[in-house]
PDB file of C-alpha atoms in Angstrom:
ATOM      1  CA  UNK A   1      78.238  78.138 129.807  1.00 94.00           C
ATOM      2  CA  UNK A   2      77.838  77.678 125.999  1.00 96.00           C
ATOM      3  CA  UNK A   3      80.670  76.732 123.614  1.00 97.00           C
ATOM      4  CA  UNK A   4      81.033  76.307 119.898  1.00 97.00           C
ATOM      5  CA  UNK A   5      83.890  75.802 118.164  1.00 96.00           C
ATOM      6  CA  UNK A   6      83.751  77.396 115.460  1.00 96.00           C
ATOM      7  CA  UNK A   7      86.691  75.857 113.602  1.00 93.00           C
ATOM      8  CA  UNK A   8      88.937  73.122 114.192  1.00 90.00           C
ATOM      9  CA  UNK A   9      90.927  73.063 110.368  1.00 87.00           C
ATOM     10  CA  UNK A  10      94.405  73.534 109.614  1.00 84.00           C
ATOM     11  CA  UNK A  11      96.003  76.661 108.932  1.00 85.00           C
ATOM     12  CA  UNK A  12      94.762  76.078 105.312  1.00 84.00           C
ATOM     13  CA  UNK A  13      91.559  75.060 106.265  1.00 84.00           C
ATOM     14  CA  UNK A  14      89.734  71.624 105.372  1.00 90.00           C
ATOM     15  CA  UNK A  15      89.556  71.306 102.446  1.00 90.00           C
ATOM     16  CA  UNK A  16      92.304  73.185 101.090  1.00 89.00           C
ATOM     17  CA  UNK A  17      92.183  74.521  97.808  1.00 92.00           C
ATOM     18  CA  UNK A  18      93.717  73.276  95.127  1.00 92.00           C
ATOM     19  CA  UNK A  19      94.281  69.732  96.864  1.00 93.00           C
ATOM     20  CA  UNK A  20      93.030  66.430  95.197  1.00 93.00           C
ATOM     21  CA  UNK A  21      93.785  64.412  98.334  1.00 94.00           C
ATOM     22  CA  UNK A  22      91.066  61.734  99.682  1.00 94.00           C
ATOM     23  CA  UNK A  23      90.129  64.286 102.902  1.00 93.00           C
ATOM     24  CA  UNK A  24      89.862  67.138 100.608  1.00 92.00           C
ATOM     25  CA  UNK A  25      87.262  65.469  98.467  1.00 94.00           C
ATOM     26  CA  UNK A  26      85.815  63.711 100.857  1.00 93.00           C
ATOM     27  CA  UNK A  27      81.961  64.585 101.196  1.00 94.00           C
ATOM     28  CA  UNK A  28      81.946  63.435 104.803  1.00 93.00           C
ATOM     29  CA  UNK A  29      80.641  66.712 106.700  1.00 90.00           C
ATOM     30  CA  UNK A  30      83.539  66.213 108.820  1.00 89.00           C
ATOM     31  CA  UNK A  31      85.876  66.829 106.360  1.00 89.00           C
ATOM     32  CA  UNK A  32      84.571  70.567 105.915  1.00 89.00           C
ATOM     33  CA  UNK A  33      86.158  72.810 108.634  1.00 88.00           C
ATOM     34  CA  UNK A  34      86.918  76.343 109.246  1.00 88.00           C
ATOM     35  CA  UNK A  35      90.078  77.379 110.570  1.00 91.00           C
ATOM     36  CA  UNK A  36      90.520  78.157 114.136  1.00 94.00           C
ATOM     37  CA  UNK A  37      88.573  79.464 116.520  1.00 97.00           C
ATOM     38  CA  UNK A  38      86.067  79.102 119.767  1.00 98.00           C
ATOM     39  CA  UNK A  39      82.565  81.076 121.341  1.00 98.00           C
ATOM     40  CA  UNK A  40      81.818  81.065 124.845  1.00 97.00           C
ATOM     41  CA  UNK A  41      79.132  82.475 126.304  1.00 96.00           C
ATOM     42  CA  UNK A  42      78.538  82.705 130.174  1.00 93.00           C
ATOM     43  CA  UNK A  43      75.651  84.426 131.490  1.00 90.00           C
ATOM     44  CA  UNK A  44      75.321  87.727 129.087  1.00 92.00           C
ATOM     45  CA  UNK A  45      78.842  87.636 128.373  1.00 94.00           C
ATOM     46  CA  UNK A  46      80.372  86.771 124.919  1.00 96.00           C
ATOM     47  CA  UNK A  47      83.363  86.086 124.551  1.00 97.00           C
ATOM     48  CA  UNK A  48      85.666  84.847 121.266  1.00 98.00           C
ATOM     49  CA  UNK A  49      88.896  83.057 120.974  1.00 98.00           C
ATOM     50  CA  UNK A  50      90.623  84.066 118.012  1.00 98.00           C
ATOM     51  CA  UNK A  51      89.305  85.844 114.732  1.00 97.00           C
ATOM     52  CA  UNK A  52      90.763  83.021 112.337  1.00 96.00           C
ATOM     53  CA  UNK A  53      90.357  84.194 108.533  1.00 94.00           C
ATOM     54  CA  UNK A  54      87.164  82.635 108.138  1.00 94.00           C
ATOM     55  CA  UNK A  55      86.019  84.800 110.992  1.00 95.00           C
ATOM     56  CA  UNK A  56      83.335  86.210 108.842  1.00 94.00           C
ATOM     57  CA  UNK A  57      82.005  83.006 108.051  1.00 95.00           C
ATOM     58  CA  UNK A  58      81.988  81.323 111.239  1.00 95.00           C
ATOM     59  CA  UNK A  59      79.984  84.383 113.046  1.00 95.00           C
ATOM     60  CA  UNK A  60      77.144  84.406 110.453  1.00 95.00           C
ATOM     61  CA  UNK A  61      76.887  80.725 110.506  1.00 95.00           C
ATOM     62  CA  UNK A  62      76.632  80.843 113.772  1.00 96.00           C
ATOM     63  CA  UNK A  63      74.316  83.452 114.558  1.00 96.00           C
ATOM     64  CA  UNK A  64      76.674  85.544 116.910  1.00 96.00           C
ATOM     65  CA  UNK A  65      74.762  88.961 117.510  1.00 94.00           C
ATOM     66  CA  UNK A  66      77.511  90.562 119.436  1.00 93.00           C
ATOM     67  CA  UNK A  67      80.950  90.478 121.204  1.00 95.00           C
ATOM     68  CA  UNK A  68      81.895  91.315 124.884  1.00 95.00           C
ATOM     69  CA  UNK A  69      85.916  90.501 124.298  1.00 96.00           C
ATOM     70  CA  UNK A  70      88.149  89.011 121.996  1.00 98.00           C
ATOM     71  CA  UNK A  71      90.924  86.474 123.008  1.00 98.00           C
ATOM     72  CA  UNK A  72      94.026  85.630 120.700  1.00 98.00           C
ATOM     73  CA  UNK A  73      96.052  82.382 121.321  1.00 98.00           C
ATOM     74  CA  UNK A  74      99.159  83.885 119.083  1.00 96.00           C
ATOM     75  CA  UNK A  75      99.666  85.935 115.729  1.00 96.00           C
ATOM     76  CA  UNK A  76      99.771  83.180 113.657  1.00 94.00           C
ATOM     77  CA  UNK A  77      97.883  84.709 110.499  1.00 94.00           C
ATOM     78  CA  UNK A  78      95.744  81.862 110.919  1.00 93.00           C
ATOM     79  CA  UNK A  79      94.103  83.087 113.823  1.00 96.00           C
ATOM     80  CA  UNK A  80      93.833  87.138 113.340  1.00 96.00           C
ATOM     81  CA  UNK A  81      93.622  87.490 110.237  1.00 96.00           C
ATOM     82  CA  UNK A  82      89.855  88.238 110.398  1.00 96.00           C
ATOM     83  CA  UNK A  83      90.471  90.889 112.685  1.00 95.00           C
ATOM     84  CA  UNK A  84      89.065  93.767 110.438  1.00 93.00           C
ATOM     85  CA  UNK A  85      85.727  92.541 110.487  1.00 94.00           C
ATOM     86  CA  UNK A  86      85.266  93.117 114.382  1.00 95.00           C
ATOM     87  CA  UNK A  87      83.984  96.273 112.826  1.00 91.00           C
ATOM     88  CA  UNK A  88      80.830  95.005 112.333  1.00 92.00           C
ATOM     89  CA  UNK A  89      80.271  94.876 115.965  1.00 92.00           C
ATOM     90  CA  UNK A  90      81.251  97.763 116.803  1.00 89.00           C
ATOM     91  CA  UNK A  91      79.005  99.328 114.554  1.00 87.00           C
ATOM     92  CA  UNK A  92      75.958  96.986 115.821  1.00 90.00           C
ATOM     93  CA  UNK A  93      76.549  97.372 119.441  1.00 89.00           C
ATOM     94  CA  UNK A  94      78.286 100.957 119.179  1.00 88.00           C
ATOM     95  CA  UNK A  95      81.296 100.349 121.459  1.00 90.00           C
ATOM     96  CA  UNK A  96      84.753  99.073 121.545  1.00 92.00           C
ATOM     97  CA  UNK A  97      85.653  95.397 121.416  1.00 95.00           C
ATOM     98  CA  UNK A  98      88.543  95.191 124.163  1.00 96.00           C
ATOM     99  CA  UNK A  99      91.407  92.304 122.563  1.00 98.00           C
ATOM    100  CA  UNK A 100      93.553  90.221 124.941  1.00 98.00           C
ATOM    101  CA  UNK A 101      96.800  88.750 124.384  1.00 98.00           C
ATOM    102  CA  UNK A 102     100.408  88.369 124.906  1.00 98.00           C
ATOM    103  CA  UNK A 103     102.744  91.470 124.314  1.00 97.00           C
ATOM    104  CA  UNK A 104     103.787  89.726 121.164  1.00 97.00           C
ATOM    105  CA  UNK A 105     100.330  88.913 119.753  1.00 97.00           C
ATOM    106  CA  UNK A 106      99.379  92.231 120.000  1.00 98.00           C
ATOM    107  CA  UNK A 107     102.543  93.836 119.020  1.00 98.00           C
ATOM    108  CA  UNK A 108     102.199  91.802 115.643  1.00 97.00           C
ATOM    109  CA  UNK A 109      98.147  92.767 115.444  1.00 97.00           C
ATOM    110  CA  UNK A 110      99.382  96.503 115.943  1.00 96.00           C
ATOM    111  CA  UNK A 111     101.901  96.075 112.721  1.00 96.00           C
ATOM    112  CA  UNK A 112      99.475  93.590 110.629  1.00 95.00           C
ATOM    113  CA  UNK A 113      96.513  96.375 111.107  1.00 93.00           C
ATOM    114  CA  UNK A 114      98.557  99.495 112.081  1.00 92.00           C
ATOM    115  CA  UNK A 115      95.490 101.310 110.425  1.00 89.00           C
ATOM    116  CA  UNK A 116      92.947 100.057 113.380  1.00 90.00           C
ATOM    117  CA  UNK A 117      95.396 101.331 115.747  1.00 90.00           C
ATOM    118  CA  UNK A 118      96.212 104.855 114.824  1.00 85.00           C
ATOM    119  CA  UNK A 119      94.387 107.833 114.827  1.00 80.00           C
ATOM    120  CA  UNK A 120      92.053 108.967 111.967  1.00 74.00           C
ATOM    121  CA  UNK A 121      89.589 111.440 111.408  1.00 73.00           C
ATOM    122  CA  UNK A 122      87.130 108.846 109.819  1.00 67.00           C
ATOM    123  CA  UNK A 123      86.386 106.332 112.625  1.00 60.00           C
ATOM    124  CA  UNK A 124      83.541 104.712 111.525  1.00 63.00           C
ATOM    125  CA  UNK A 125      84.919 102.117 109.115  1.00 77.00           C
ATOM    126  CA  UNK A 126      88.022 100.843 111.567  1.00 80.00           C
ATOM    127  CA  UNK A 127      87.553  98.349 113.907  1.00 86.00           C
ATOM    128  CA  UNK A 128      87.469 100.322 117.542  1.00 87.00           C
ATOM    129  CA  UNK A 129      89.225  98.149 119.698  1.00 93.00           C
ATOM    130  CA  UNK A 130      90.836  98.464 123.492  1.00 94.00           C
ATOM    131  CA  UNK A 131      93.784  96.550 124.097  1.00 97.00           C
ATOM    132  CA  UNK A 132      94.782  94.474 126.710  1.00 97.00           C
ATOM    133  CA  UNK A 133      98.516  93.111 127.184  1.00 98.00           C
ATOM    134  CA  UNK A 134      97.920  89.826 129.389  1.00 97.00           C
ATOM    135  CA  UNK A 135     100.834  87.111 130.710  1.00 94.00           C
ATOM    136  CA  UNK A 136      99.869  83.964 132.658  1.00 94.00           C
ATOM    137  CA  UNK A 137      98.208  85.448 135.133  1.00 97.00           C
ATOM    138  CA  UNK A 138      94.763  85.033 135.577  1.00 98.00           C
ATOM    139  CA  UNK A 139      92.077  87.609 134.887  1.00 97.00           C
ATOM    140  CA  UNK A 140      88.434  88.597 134.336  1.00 96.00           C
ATOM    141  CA  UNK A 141      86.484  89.837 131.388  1.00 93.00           C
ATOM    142  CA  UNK A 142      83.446  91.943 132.698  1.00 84.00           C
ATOM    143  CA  UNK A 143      83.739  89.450 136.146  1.00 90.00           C
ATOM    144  CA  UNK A 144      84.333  86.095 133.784  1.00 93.00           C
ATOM    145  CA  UNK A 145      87.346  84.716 135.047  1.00 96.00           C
ATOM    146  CA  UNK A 146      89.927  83.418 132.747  1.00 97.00           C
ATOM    147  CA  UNK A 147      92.973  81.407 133.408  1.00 98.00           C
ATOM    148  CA  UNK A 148      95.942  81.775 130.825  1.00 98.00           C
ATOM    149  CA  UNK A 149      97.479  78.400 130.059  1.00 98.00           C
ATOM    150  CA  UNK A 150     101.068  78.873 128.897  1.00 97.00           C
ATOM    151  CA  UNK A 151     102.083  76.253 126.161  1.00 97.00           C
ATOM    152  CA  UNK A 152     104.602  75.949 122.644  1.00 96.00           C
ATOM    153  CA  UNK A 153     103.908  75.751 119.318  1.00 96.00           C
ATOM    154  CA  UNK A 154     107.103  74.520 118.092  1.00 94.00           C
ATOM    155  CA  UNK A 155     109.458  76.861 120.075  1.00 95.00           C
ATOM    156  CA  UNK A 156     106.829  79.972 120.091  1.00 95.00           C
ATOM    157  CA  UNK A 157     104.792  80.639 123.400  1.00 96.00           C
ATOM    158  CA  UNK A 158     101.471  80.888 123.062  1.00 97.00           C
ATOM    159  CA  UNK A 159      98.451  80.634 125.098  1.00 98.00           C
ATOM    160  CA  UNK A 160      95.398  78.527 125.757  1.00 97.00           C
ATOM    161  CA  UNK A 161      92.450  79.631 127.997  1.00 98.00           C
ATOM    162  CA  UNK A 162      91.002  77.991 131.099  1.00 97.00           C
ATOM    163  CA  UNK A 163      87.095  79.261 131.666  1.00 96.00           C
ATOM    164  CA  UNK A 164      86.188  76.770 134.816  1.00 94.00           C
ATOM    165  CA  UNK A 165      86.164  73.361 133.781  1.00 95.00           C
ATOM    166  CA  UNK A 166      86.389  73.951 130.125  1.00 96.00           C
ATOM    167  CA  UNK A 167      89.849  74.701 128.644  1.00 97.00           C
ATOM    168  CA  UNK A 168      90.972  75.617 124.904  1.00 97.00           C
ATOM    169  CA  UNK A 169      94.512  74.880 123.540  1.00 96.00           C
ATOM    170  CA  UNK A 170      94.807  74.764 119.963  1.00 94.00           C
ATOM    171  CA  UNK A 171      98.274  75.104 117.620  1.00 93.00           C
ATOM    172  CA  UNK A 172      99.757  72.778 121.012  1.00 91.00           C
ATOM    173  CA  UNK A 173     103.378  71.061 119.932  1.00 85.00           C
TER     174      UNK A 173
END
């Protein structure tokens, strides 16, 4: 299994605009970070955790060629707000991206991007995605199994991800 995180900022990110503070000057490497979000590949499967707003970003950086399933933690803005560019992979690897997340999450990516989930004539240039409502039980992606973790952040649930021995929780109170 192969996994990159490919952010671990704040909801602002790191550095944050605008901010003179000693971290957001800093030079240090470590001190430049992307907002949310996590790869994992197992076997020929590819799967993401969140598409953060600097989801863009963090895929061409990265090198990501293509996308089995997408994963959302919670509709924070910070970590769907990149959502629209999925598109790019559906065009690349002509299919739909299936999404998984709580009935919340997706309720919330529905109204965000209502456009993505309607019907329209011109398809071509909206992300084509399958949903999938998903609780605390585990399931499989494409035979990768996955094990919800339920946790808070602050009094909302949200969920972290259990692939084996590896296990993401971000935004955990």
């Amino acid at each position: 299994m192969k996994i990159e995180i490919l952010g671990s900022g704040t909801s602002m990110g790191v550095p944050m605009a605008g901010c003179d503070c000693r971290v957001c000057q800093s030079q240090n490497s470590k001190d430049k970070r992307l907002r949310t979000s996590c790869y994992i590949q197992t076997g020929d499967r590819e799967i993401l955790i969140d598409t953060s707003a600097d989801y863009r970003q963090q895929m061409i950086r990265s090198g990501i060629k293509r996308l089995d399933a997408v994963l959302y933690t919670h509709h924070h803005v910070d970590h769907v707000l990149g959502m629209d560019d999925l598109r790019s992979f559906n065009l690349l690897n002509n299919m739909s991206i299936p999404l998984y997340g709580m009935n919340e999450t997706i309720a919330n990516l529905q109204r965000i991007f209502r456009y993505a989930f309607e019907v329209h004539e011109y398809v071509s240039s909206l992300p084509r995605l399958t949903v999938n409502i998903i609780d605390e039980q585990p399931f499989s992606i494409a035979g990768v199994p996955v094990i919800p973790v339920p946790l808070l952040h602050g009094r909302l649930p949200v969920l972290g991800f259990r692939f084996g021995d590896f296990a993401y929780c971000t935004d955990v109170s």
